[in-house]
XYZ file of C-alpha atoms in Angstrom:
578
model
C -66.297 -137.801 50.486
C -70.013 -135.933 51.111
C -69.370 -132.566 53.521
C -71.488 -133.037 56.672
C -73.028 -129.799 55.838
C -74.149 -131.129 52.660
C -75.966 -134.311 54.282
C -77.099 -131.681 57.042
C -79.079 -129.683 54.241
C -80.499 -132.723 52.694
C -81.617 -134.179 55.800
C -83.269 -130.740 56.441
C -84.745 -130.839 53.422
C -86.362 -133.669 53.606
C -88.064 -132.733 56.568
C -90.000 -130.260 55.560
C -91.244 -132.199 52.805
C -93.971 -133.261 54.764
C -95.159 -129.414 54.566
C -95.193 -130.115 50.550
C -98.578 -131.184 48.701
C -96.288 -133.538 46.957
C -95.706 -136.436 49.641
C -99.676 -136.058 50.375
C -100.164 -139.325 48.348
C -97.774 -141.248 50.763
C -99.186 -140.102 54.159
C -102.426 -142.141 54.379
C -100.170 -145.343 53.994
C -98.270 -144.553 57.083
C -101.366 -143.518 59.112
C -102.926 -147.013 57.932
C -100.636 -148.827 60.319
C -101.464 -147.360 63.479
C -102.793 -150.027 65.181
C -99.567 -151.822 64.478
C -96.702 -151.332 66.745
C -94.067 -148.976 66.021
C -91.166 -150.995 65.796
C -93.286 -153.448 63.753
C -95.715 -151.298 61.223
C -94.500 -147.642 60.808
C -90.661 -147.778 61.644
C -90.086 -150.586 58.614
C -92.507 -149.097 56.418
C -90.401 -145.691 56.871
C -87.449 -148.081 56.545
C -88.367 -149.347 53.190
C -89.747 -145.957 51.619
C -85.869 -144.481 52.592
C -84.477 -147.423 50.600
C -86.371 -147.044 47.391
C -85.875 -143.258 47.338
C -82.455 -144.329 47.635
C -81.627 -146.595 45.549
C -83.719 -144.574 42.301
C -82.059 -141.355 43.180
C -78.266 -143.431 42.891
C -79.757 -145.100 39.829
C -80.790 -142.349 38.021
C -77.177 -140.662 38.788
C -76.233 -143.302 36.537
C -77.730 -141.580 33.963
C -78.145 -144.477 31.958
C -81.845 -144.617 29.207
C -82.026 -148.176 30.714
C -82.583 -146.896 34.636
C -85.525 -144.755 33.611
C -87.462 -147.686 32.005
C -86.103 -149.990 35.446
C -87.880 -146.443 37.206
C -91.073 -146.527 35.265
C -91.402 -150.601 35.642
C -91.081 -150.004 39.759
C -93.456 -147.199 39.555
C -96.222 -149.229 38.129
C -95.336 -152.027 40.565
C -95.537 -149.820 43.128
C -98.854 -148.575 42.129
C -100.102 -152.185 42.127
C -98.737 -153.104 45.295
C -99.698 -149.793 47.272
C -103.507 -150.576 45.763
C -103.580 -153.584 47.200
C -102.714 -152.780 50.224
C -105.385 -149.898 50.368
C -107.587 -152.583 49.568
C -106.799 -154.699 52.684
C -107.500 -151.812 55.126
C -111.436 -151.392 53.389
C -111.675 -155.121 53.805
C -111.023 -156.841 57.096
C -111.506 -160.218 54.707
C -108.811 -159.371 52.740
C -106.374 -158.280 55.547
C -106.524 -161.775 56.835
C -106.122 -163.623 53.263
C -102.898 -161.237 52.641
C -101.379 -161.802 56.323
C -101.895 -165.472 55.847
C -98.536 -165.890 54.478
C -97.176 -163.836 56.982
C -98.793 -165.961 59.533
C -97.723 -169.065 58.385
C -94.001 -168.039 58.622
C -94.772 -165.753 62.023
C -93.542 -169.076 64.105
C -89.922 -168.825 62.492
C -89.679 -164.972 61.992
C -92.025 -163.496 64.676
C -88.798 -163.358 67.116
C -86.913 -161.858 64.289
C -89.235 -159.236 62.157
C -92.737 -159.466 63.574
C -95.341 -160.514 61.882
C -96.596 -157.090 59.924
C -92.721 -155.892 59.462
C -92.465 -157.665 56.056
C -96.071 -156.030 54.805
C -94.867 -152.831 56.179
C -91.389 -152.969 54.675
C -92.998 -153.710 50.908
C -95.598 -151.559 51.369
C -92.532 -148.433 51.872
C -90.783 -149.871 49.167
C -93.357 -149.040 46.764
C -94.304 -145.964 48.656
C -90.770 -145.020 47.898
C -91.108 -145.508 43.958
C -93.552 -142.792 43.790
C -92.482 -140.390 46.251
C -88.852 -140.208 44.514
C -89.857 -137.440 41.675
C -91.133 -135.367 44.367
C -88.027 -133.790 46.134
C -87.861 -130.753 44.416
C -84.443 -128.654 44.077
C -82.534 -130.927 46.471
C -83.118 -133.678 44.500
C -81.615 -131.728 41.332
C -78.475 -130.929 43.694
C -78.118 -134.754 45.021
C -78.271 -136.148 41.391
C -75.993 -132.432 40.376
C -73.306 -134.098 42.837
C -73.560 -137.394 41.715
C -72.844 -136.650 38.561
C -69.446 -134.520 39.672
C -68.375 -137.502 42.024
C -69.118 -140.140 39.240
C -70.098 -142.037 42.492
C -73.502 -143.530 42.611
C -73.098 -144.605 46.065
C -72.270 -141.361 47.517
C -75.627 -140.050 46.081
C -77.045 -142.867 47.369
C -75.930 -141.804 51.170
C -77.239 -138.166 49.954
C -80.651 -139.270 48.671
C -80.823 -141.453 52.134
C -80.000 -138.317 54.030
C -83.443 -136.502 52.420
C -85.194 -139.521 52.818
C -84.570 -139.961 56.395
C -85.415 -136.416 57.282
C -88.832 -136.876 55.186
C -89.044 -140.230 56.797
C -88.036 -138.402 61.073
C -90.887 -136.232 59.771
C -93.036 -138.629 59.111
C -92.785 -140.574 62.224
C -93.062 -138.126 64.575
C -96.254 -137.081 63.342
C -97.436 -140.893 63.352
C -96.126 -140.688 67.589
C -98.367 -137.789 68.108
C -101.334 -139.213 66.255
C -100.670 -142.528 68.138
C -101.198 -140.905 71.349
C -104.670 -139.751 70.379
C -105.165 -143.300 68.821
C -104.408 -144.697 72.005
C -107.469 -143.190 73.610
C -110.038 -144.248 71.028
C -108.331 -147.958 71.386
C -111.294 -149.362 73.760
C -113.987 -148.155 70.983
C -112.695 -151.016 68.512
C -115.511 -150.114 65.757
C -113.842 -146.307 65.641
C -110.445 -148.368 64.825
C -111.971 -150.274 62.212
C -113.931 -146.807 60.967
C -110.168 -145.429 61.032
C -108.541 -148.028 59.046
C -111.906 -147.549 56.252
C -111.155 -143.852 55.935
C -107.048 -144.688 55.800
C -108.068 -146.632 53.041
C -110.648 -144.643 50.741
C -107.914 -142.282 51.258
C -105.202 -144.159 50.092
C -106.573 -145.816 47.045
C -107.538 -141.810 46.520
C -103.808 -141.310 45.990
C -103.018 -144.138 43.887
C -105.523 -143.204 41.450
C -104.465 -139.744 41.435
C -100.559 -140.824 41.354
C -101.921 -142.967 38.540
C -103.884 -140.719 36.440
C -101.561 -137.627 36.551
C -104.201 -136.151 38.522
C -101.746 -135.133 41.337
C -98.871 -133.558 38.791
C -101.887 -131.684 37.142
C -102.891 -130.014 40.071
C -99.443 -129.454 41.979
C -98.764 -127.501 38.526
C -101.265 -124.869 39.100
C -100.343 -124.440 42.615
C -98.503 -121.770 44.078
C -94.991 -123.231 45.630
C -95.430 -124.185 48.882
C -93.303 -122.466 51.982
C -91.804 -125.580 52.223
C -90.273 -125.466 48.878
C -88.929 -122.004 49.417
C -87.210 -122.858 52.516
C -85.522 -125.874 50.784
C -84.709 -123.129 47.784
C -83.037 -120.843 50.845
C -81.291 -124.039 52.470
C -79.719 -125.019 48.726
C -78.555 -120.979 48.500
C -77.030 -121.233 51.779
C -74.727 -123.943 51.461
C -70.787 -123.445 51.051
C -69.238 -122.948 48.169
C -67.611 -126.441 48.430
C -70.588 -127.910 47.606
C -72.662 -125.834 45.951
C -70.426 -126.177 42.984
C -72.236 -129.043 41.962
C -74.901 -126.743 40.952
C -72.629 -123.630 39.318
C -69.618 -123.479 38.769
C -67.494 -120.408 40.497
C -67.435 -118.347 37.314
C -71.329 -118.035 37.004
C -73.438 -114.942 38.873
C -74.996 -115.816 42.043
C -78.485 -113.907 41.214
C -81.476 -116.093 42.078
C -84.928 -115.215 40.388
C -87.907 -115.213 42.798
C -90.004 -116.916 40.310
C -91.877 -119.556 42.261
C -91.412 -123.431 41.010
C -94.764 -124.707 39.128
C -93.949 -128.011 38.382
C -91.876 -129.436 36.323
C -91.364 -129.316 32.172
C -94.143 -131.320 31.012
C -93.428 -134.199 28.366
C -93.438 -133.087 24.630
C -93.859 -136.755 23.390
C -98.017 -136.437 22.390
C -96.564 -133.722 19.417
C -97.838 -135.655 15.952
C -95.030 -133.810 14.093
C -92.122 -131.999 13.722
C -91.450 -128.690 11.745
C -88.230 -126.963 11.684
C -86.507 -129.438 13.253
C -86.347 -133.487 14.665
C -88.585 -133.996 17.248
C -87.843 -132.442 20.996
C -87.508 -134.148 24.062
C -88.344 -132.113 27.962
C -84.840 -134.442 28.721
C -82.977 -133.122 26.088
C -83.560 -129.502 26.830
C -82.198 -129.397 30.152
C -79.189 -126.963 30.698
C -81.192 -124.220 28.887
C -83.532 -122.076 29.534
C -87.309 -122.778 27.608
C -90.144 -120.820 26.252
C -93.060 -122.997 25.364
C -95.400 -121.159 23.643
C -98.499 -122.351 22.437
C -100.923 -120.745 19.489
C -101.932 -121.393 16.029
C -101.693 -120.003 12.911
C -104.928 -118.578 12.504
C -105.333 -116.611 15.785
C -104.839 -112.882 15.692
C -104.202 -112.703 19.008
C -101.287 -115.330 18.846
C -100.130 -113.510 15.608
C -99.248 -110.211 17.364
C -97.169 -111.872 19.749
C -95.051 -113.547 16.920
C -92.739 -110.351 16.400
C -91.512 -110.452 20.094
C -91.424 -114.437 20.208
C -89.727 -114.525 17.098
C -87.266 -112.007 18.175
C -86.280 -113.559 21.743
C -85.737 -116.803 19.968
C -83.288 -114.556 18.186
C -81.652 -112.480 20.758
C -81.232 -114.334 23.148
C -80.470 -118.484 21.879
C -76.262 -117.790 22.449
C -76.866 -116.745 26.124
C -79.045 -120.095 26.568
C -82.740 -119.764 25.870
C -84.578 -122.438 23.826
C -88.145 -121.498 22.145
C -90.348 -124.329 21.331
C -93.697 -123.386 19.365
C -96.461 -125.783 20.151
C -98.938 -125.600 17.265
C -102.634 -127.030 18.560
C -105.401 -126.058 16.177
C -108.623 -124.174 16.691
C -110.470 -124.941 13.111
C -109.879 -128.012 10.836
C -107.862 -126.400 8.244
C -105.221 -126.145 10.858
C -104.536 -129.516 11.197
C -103.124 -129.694 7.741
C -99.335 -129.723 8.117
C -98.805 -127.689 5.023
C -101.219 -124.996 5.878
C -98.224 -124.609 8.842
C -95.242 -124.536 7.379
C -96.738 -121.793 4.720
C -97.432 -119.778 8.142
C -93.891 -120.442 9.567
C -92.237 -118.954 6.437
C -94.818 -116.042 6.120
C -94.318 -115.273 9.450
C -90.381 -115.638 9.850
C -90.045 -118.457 12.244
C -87.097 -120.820 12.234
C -87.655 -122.218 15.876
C -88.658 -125.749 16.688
C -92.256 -126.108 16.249
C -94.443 -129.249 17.670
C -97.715 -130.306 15.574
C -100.307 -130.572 18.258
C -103.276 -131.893 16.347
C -104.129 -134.350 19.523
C -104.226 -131.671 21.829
C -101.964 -133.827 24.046
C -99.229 -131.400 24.790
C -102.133 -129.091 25.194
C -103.142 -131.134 27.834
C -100.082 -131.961 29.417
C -99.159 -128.407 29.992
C -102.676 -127.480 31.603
C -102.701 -125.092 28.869
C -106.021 -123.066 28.172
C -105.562 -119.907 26.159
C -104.592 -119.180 22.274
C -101.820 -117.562 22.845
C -100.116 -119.895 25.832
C -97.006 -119.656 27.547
C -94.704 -121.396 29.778
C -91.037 -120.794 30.885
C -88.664 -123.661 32.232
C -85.149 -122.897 34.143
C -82.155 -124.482 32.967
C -83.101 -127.567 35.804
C -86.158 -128.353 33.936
C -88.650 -126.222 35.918
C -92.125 -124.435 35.097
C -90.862 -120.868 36.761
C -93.672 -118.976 34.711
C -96.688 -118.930 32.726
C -99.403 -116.337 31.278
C -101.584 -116.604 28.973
C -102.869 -114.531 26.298
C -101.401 -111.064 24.667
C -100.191 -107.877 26.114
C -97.735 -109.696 28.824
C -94.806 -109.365 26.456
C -92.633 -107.117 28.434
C -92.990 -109.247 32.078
C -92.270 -112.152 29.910
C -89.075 -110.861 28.469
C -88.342 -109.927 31.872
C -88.950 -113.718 33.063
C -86.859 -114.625 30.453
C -83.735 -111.892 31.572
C -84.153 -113.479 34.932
C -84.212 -116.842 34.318
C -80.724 -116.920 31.986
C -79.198 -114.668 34.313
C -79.868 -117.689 36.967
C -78.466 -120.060 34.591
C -75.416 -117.863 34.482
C -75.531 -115.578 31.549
C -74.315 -112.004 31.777
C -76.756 -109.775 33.513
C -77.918 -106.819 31.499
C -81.203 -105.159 34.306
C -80.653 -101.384 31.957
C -82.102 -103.504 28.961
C -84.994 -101.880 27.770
C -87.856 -104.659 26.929
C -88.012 -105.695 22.893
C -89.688 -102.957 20.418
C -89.610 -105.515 17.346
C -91.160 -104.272 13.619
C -94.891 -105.910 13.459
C -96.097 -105.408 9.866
C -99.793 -105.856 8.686
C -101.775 -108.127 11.152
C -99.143 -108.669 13.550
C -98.953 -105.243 14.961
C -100.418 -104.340 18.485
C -104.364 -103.695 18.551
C -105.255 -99.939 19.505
C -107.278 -101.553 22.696
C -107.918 -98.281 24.056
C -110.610 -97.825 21.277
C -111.136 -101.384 20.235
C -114.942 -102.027 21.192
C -115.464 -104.796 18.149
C -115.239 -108.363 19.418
C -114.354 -111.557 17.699
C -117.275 -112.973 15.732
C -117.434 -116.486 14.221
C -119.601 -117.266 10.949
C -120.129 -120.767 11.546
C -123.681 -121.653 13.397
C -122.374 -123.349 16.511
C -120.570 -120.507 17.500
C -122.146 -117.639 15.985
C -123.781 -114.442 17.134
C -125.125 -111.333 16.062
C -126.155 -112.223 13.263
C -128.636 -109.726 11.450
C -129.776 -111.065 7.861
C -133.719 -110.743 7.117
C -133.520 -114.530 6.863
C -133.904 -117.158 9.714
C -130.226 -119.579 9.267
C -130.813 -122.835 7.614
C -127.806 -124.778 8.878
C -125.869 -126.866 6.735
C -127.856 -126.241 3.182
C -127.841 -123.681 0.360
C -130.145 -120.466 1.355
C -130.276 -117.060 0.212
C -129.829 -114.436 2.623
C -129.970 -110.385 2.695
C -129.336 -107.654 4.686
C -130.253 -103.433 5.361
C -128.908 -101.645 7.449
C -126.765 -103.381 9.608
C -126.665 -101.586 13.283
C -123.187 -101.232 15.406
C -121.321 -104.871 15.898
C -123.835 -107.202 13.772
C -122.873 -108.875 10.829
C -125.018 -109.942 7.962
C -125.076 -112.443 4.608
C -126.058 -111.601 0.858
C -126.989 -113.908 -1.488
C -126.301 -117.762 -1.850
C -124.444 -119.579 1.115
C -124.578 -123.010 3.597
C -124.027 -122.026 7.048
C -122.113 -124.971 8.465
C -120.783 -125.053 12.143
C -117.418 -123.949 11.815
C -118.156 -121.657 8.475
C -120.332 -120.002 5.966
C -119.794 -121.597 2.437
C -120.853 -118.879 -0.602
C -122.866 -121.347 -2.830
C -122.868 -118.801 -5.803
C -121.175 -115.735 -7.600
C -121.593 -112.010 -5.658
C -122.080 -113.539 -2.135
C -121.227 -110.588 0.134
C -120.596 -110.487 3.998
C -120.672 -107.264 5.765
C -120.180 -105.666 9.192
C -120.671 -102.722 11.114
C -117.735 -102.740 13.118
C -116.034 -99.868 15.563
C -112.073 -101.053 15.745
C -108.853 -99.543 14.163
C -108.021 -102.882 12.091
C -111.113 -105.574 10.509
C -109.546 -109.092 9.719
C -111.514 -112.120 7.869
C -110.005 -115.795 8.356
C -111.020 -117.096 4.660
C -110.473 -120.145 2.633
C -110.988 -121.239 -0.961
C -112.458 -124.411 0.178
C -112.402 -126.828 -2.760
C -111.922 -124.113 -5.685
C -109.145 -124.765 -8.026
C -107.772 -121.756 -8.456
C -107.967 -118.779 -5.926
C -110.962 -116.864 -5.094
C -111.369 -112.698 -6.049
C -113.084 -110.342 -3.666
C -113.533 -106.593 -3.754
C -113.953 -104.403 -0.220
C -115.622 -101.623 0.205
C -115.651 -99.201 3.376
C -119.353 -96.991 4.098
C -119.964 -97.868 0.329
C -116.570 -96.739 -1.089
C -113.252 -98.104 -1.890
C -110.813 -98.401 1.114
C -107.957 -95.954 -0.053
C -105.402 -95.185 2.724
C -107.746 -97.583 4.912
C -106.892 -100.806 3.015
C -105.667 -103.372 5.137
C -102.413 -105.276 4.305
C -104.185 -107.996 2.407
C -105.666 -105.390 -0.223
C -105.142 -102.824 -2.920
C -106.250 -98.757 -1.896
C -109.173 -100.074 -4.146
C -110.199 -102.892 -2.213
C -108.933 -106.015 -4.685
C -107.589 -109.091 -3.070
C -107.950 -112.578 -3.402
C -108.344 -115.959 -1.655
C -105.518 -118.534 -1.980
C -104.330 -120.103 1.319
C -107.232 -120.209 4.042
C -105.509 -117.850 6.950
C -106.227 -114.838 8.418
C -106.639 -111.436 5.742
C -106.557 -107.767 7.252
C -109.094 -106.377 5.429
C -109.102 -102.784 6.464
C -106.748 -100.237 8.872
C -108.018 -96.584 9.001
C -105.753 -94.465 9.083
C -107.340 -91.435 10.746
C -107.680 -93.623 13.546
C -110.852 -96.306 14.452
C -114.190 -95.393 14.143
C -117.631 -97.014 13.596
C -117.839 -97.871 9.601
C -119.363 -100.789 7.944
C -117.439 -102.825 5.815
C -118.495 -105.067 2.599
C -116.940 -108.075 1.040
C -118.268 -109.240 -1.938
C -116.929 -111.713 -3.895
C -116.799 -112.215 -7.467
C -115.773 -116.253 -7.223
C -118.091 -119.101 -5.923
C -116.789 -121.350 -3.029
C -115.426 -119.038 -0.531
C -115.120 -120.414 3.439
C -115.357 -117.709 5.948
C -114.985 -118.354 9.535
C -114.647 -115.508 12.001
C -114.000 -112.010 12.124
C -111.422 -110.046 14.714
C -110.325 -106.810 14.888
C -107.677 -104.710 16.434
C-alpha cells in the first residue's frame, strides 16, 4: 500500500513543476490547443502526458538495461511526433491533411472522443516521453519506493500522482489564458497569429530537447524555488515513507548545496587508465568528484596533492574521484605520455582519456583545472573551477557524504597534504609573472632583435631583456604550438618576477634525451634550483612535461633566467610560474 501522505507530496510536487525551467519545453504544446475545447484538446492531451510519465517512471522501477533502450526509442518518437505537430499549427495546410483521418472517422467517434481528442491524446503521450527525466528529487523518491515495494504498479500510481499535479497545474493556467483567448475570438487572424507563435515556439523546444540544448543550459542555472520547495516537501515527509530514501540508521543532515543538473554521461572518454571504463549509472550510491585537468598544466598540478589525498581519505566513507584527462597541446593526447604522469604524480584513481573533448563538453566544463561534485542520487551539487578553492571543495565534499549518511566530523580541519617540487602552492601574493606560450599563435612578449619567421629555421638574439619578456638565441622554427631549437647552444631566456619559473619541454624526435644548463642573473642557480635541476643548473630533457626550473629561496624577486642547451631538437612550449 502507498501512504496518502506520500501521494499527497507527489501530487504537490508536481504542481509546482510548472514553476521549473524544466517542463518549459512542454508548455507551448498545451497552449497550441486553445482554440479547441477543453474537454476535447487540453484535458486529453493532459490525459495522455500523465500516462507516459507513468508508465516510464513504473518501467524504469523495473530496473531492467532493456527499459532504458524501450525509454530512449519513445523519446525519439516522441520528438518526431511532437515536431510534427508543431508543424501543423505554422501551417493551416497541414492541419487539415493531418485531421483528415480524424475526420474521416469523426462520424463514428465524434459522439464518443471528439474529433481533436485522439491528436490531443498522442500529442501528450509524446509530451510525456520527454518531460519524464525532469521531476527532480521526487522522481528519485518514487523510483527509491519502487524499488523497496518491488511493485511497479504502485510506482506507477506514485508517478501518476506527480503527473497529475504537474498536469492540475497545467490546466488551470490553460482556463485562465482561455478566458483572455475568449476575447480575442472575433479577431480570427490574431487566432491564427496565436497558433504561428505556439508553433515557432514549440518546434523551439523540440530542437532544444533534441540537441541537449535545454540540459546544457538548466545545468548552469541556479535551482529554481520550485525545486527547493519540492527538496522541503521530500524532508518533511514521515518517517514511514521516507525510508525509501535512508534508512533509520543514517544522519538526517541535508546540505544546502543547490541541484545543477544531473551527472553528465562519461561515455565520449576514448580510454581508460587505472581502471575499466566508468559509467554516470554505475556510480550512483556514492558520492563523485569529477575533476578535469591535464598533465601539463601547473595550475591543475598543484591541486593534485589535495585531489589525490581526498580520493584517499575519504573512498571507505563513500566518495568516488574520477580524473577526466582532456588535453591542451598535442603531446597530451598520447596515452603513454599519461600514465608516466599518473605514476609520477601518485594517482591510482579512475582516470578518463578525453582526447575528443566530449566529456569536456558534456559537463559544460571550461577551465584547466575543472570540477564537479555529484550526491549519492546522481546530482551536480557543486562546481568551481580553477585553483585555490581547495578548502570549500573539501568542505562540499564533508557535506555531501554526510548527506549520504557517513559519520559527521564539522571539527575537521580542511587537508594540509605534502606538495613537493611543482605541485606546491604559488606564493600569489608576489607572483606578478604570467603564463607565456612560445608557439606563434599564442605568443606574446616576445623581445628578440629578429622579426618571427613562423614555421622555418631562423636565427634569433637577444640584449637585455626588460621585466616579463622573453627572448630566443640562436637557431630555432617557431611553430604554433612551440619553438623547435634547429641547432646546438639554442638558449631561451626570461626576465621574470615570481617565486618558482617552470618550462613545459620536449625532446621532440631526438633519440636519446636532451642536456640543458640554467643559469640565474648570469650564474648558476645554487639554493635557487628548481626541482628539475642540480644547485649548478644541469638537467635534461626526456619525457615532454612540465620542468621547474628555478625556486629562490630568499623569496621571489625580478631575475632573468637562461636556458641553454647543449643538444639539438628541443620543443618548448610555455612558461608559468608560481
Amino acid at each position: 500500500m502507498i501512504a496518502a501522505s506520500f501521494l499527497a507530496v507527489c501530487f504537490l510536487a508536481g504542481a509546482l513543476t510548472i514553476a521549473s525551467p524544466c517542463i518549459l519545453p512542454v508548455v507551448p504544446f498545451v497552449f497550441a490547443g486553445h482554440g479547441q475545447p477543453f474537454l476535447r484538446g487540453t484535458l486529453p492531451l493532459l490525459a495522455g502526458l500523465v500516462a507516459a510519465f507513468a508508465s516510464v517512471v513504473a518501467l524504469a522501477a523495473t530496473g531492467a538495461a532493456w527499459a532504458a533502450e524501450a525509454h530512449e526509442v519513445g523519446r525519439a518518437l516522441g520528438l518526431v511526433v511532437l515536431a510534427f505537430a508543431a508543424a501543423t499549427l505554422l501551417s493551416s495546410r497541414l492541419a487539415a491533411f493531418a485531421a483528415r483521418p480524424f475526420t474521416n472517422l469523426g462520424g463514428r467517434l465524434s459522439e464518443q472522443v471528439g474529433t481533436g481528442a485522439g491528436a490531443s491524446v498522442v500529442t501528450g503521450l509524446a509530451a510525456g516521453l520527454l518531460w519524464s527525466p525532469c521531476a527532480g528529487p521526487v522522481l528519485a523518491l518514487i523510483l527509491a519506493g519502487g524499488a523497496a515495494s518491488a511493485s511497479p504498479l504502485a510506482t506507477g500510481v506514485a508517478a501518476g500522482a506527480y503527473a497529475a499535479g504537474a498536469a492540475a497545474s497545467l490546466a488551470v493556467i490553460v482556463l485562465a489564458g482561455r478566458r483572455l483567448a475568449t476575447g480575442l475570438r472575433a479577431a480570427a487572424s490574431m487566432t491564427h497569429r496565436l497558433r504561428q507563435v505556439a508553433g515557432v515556439a514549440a518546434l523551439g523546444g523540440v530542437v532544444a530537447i533534441a540537441s541537449g540544448f535545454d540540459a546544457t543550459v538548466l545545468a548552469q542555472l541556479p535551482a529554481p524555488a520550485a525545486g527547493r520547495i519540492e527538496s522541503a516537501l521530500v524532508g518533511r515527509l514521515p518517517a514511514t515513507a521516507k525510508v525509501v530514501l535512508a534508512p533509520a540508521s543514517k544522519p538526517s543532515f541535508r546540505s544546502s548545496l543547490p541541484v545543477l543538473g544531473d551527472l553528465p554521461s562519461l561515455a565520449g572518454a576514448t580510454g581508460w587508465l587505472n581502471g575499466p571504463p566508468l559509467a554516470a549509472e554505475a556510480l550512483r550510491g556514492k558520492v563523485v568528484l569529477v575533476q578535469f585537468w591535464t598533465y601539463s598544466c601547473i595550475n591543475c598540478i598543484r591541486t593534485l596533492p589535495f585531489v589525490r589525498t581526498w580520493a584517499e581519505t575519504f573512498a571507505a566513507k563513500g566518495l568516488a574521484v574520477v580524473g577526466v584527462h582532456t588535453p591542451e597541446f598535442a603531446f597530451e593526447h598520447n596515452e603513454s605520455n599519461v600514465r608516466r604522469a599518473l605514476a609520477r604524480f601518485g594517482l591510482t584513481y579512475p582516470v578518463a582519456i578525453d582526447n575528443g573533448f566530449k566529456v569536456w563538453r558534456a559537463f559544460g566544463n571550461e577551465s584547466w583545472p575543472g570540477f564537479a561534485l555529484a550526491d549519492a542520487q546522481g546530482r551536480i551539487r557543486y562546481r568551481t573551477a580553477g585553483e585555490g578553492q581547495e578548502a570549500r571543495t573539501e568542505q562540499a565534499i564533508r557535506d555531501l557524504l554526510a548527506e549520504a549518511g557517513a559519520a559527521r566530523d564539522p571539527a575537521s580541519t580542511p587537508a594540509a597534504p605534502p606538495a613537493p617540487g611543482e605541485q606546491a602552492a604559488a606564493d600569489w601574493d608576489h607572483l606578478r609573472s604570467d603564463e607565456t606560450y612560445l608557439g606563434y599563435a599564442q605568443a606574446s612578449r616576445f623581445a628578440s632583435r629578429e622579426i618571427v619567421a613562423a614555421d622555418r629555421p631562423q636565427v634569433y638574439s637577444y640584449a637585455d631583456l626588460p621585466a616579463n619578456r622573453w627572448g630566443l638565441s640562436g637557431a630555432w622554427t617557431i611553430a604554433a604550438d612551440r619553438a623547435i631549437g634547429a641547432g646546438v647552444d639554442g638558449r631561451v631566456a626570461y626576465r621574470f618576477n615570481a617565486r618558482d619559473l617552470h618550462l613545459v619541454l620536449g625532446a621532440g624526435r631526438a633519440a636519446n634525451s636532451i642536456r640543458f644548463q640554467v643559469t640565474v642573473d648570469g650564474h648558476a642557480p645554487g639554493p635557487d634550483h628548481g626541482s628539475d635541476i642540480d644547485a649548478e643548473g644541469f638537467g635534461a630533457v626526456s619525457e615532454t612535461r612540465l620542468y621547474q626550473l628555478v625556486r629562490q629561496a630568499d623569496g621571489p624577486r625580478v631575475r632573468t633566467v637562461e636556458i641553454r642547451f647543449l643538444d639539438p631538437g628541443v620543443e618548448a612550449y610555455a612558461f608559468t610560474f608560481g
